[in-house]
Tab-separated table of C-alpha atoms in Angstrom:
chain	number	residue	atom	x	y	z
W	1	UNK	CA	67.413	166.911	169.240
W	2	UNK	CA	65.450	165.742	172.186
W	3	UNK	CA	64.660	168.474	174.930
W	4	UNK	CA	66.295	167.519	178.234
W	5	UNK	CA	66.985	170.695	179.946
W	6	UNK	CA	66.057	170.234	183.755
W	7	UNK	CA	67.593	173.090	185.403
W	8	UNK	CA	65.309	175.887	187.235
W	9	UNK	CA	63.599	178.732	185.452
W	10	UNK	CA	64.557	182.172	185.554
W	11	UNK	CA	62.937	184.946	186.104
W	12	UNK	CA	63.769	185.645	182.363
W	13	UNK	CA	62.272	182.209	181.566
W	14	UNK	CA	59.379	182.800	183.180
W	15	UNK	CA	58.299	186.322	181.273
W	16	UNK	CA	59.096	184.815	177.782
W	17	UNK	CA	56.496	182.502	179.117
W	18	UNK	CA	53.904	184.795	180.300
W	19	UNK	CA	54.583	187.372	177.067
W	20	UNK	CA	54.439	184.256	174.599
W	21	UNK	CA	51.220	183.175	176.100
W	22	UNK	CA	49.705	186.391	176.015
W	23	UNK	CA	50.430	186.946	172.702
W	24	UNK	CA	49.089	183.643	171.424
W	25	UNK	CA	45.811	184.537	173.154
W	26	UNK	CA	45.381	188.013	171.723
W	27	UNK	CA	46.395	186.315	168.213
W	28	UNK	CA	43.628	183.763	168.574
W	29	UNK	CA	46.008	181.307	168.762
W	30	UNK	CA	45.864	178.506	171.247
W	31	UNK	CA	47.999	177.822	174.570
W	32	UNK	CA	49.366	174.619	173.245
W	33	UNK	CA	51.015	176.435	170.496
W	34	UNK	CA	52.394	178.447	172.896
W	35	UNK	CA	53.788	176.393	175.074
W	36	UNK	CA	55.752	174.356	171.706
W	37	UNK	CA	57.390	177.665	170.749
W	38	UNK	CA	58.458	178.627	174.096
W	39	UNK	CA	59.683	175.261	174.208
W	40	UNK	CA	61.834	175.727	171.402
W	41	UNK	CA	63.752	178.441	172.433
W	42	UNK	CA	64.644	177.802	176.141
W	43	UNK	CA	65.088	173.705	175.186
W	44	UNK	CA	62.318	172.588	177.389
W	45	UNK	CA	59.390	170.416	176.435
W	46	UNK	CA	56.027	171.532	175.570
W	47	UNK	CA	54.836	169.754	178.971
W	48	UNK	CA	57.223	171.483	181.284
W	49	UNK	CA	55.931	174.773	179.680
W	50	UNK	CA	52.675	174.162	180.616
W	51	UNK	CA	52.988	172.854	184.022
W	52	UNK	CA	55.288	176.009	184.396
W	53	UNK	CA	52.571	178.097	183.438
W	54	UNK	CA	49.692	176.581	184.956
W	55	UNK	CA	51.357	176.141	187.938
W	56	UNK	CA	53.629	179.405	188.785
W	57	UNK	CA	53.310	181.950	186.101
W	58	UNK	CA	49.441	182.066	185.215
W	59	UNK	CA	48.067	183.192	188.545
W	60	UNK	CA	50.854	186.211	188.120
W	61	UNK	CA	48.987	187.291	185.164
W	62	UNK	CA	45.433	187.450	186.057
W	63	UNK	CA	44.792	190.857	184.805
W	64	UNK	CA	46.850	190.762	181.852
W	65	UNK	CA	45.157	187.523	180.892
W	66	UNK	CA	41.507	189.527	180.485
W	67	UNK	CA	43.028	192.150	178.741
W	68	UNK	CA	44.580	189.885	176.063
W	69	UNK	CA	40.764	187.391	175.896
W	70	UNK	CA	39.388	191.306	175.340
W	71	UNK	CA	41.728	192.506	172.413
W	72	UNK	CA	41.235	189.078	171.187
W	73	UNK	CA	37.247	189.319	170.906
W	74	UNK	CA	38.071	192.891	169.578
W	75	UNK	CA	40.507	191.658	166.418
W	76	UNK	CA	37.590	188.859	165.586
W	77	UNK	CA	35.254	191.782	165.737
W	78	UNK	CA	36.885	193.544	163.004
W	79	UNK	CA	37.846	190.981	161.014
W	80	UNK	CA	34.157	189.842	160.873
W	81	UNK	CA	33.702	193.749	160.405
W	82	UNK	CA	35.901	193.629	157.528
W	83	UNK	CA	35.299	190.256	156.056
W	84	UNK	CA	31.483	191.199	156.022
W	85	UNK	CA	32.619	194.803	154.393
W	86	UNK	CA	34.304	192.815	151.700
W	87	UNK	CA	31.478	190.140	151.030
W	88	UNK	CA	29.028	193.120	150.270
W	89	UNK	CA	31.584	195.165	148.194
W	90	UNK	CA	31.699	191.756	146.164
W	91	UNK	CA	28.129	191.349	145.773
W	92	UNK	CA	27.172	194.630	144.596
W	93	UNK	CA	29.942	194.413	141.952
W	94	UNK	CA	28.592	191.217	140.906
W	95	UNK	CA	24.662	193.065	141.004
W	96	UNK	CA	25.929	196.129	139.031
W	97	UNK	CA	28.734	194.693	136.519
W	98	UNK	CA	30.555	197.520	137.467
W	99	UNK	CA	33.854	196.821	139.418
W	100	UNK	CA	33.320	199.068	142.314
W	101	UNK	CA	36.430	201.359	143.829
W	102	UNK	CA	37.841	200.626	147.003
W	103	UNK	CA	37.420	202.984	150.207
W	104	UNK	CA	39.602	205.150	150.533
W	105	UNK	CA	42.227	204.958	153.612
W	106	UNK	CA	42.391	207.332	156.036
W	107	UNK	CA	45.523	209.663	155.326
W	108	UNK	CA	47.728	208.865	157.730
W	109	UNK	CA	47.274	205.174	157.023
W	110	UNK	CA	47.971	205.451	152.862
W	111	UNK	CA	51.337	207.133	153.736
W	112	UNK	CA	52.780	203.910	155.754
W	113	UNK	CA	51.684	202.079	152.903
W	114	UNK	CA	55.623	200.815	152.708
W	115	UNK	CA	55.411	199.604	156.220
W	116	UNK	CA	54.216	196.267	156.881
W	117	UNK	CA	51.066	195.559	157.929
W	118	UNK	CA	50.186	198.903	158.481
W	119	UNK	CA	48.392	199.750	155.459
W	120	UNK	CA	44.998	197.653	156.639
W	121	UNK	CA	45.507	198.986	160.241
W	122	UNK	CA	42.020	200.643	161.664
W	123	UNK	CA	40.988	202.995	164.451
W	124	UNK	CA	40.362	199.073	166.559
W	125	UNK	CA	43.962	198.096	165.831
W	126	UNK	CA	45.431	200.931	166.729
W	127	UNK	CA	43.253	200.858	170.146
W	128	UNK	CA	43.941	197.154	170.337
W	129	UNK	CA	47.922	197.671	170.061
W	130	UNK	CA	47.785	201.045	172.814
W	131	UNK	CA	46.086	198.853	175.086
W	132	UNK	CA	48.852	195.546	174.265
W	133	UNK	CA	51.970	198.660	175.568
W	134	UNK	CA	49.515	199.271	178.412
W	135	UNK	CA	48.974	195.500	179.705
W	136	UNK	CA	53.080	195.261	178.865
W	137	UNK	CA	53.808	198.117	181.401
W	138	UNK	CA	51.270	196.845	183.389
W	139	UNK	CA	53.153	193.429	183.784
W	140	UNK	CA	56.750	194.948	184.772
W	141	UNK	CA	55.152	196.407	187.526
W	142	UNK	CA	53.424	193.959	188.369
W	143	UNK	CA	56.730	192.209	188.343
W	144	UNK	CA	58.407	194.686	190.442
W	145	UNK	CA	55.731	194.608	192.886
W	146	UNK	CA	56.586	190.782	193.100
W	147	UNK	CA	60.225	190.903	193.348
W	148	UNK	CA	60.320	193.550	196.353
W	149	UNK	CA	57.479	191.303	197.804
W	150	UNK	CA	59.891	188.662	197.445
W	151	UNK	CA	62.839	190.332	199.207
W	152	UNK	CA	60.824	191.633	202.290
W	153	UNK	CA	59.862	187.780	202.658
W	154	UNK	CA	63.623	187.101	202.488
W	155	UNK	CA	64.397	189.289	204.584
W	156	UNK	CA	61.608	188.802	207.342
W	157	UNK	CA	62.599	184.904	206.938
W	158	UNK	CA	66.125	185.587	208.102
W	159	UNK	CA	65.167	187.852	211.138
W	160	UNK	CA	63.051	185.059	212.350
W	161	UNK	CA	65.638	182.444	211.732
W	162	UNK	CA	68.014	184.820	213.842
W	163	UNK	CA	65.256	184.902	216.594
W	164	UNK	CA	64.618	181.170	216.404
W	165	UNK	CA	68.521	180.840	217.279
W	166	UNK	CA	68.408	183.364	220.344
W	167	UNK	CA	65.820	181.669	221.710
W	168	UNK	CA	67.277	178.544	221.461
W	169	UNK	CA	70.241	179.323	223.069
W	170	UNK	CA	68.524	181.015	226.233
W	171	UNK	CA	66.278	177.658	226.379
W	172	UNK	CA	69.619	175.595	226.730
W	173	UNK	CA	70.803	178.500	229.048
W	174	UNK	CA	67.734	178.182	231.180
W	175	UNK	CA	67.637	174.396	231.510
W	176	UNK	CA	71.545	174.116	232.427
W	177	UNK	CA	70.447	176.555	235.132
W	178	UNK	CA	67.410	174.364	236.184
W	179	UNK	CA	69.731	171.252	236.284
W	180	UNK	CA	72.437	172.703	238.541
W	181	UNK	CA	69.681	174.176	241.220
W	182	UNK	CA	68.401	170.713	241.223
W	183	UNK	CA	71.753	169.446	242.035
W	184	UNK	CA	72.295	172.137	244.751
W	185	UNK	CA	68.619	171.601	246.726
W	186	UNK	CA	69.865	167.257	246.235
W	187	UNK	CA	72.982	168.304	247.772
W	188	UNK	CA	71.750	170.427	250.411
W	189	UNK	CA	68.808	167.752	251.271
W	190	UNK	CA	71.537	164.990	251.818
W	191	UNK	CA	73.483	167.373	253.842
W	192	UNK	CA	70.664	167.826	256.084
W	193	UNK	CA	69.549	164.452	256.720
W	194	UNK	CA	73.375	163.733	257.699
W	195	UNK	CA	73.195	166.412	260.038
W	196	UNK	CA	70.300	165.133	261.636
W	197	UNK	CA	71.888	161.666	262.124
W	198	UNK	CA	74.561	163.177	263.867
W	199	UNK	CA	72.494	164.432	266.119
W	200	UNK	CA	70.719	162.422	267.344
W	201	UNK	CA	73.047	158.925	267.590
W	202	UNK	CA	71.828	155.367	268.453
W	203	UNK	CA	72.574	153.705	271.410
W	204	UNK	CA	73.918	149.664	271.184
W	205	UNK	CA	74.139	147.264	273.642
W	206	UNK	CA	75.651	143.698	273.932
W	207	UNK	CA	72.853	141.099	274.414
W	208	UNK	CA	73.959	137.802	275.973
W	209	UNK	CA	74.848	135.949	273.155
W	210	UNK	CA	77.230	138.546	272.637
W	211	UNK	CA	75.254	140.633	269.598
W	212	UNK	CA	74.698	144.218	269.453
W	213	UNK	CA	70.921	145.408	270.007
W	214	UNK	CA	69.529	149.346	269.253
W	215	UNK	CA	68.546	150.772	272.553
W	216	UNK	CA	65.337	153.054	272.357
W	217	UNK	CA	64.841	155.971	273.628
């Protein structure tokens, strides 16, 4: 079924991201991969993923991001550890004829041998996984730091927005003041310059063609 889901991401959507990613890069694995199997479970495409993450979410994760490239060099350490520990063991049984017995596992290890996975765990795994619960805690606080970032910018957004609105009303305020002073001084100007024709009237005269003249004074 093709992937059309538009809608916006979640903060939900958004750590299944950033913990998928993580754990494809502590696996080895690559970011593409990553970005397909988050895609199948929220219904998105593999593209939106990674504009998602290279966009918004990566630059959240800094931190966690070297942590995971470190336990990742750390697993290919042991397994190179281990591969090379299993090469010799092979060659000197091939030297000697004689099949050669396996090392023994640490106690604690040989009793979880019903658990999966557990049986071939080392000292480095165990180190490796500690450190995968540390960056985990580290990343909900580091999400908590976020969201109360994110509410005191909400909040000091509407504050400003409220000031913004007080000072636009005492701007309108202040200019329908301004406009009714001006119309005061116009009136008052007018009133004087009537006042001064009053006082001082012209004089007329009829000229001899019968026409009114201005007499100086």
């Amino acid at each position: 079924m093709a992937k059309i889901r538009q809608d916006a991401w979640s903060k939900e959507n958004d750590l299944l991201l950033a913990d998928t990613v993580l754990r494809h890069i502590r696996e080895g694995s690559t970011q593409l991969r990553a970005f397909e199997e988050v895609g199948d479970k929220l219904n998105r495409t593999s593209a939106a993923c990674g504009f998602r993450w290279n966009a918004i979410v990566r630059d959240q994760y800094q931190q966690a991001i070297e942590i995971a490239k470190k336990q990742r060099k750390e697993r290919k350490r042991v397994q190179f550890k281990q591969k090379g520990s299993s090469e010799t063991h092979e060659a000197e049984q091939k030297y000697t004829g004689k099949p050669q017995t396996a090392p023994s596992q640490p106690a604690a290890i040989t009793h979880n041998q019903a658990a999966p996975d557990h049986a071939a765990m080392t000292l480095d795994d165990v180190i490796s996984y500690l450190q995968g619960l540390k960056a985990n805690d580290g990343l909900q606080l580091e999400n908590e730091r976020l969201e109360g970032e994110a509410d005191r910018l909400r909040s000091e957004n509407e504050d400003l927005k409220k000031q913004l609105a007080n000072l636009q009303r005492k701007h309108e305020m202040v200019n329908e003041d301004y406009q009714s002073l001006i119309q005061i001084m116009d009136r008052a100007r007018k009133m004087v310059a009537f006042q001064g024709e009053e006082q001082n009237p012209s004089s007329f005269r009829m000229d001899k063609n019968g026409n009114l003249e201005k007499i100086a004074k």
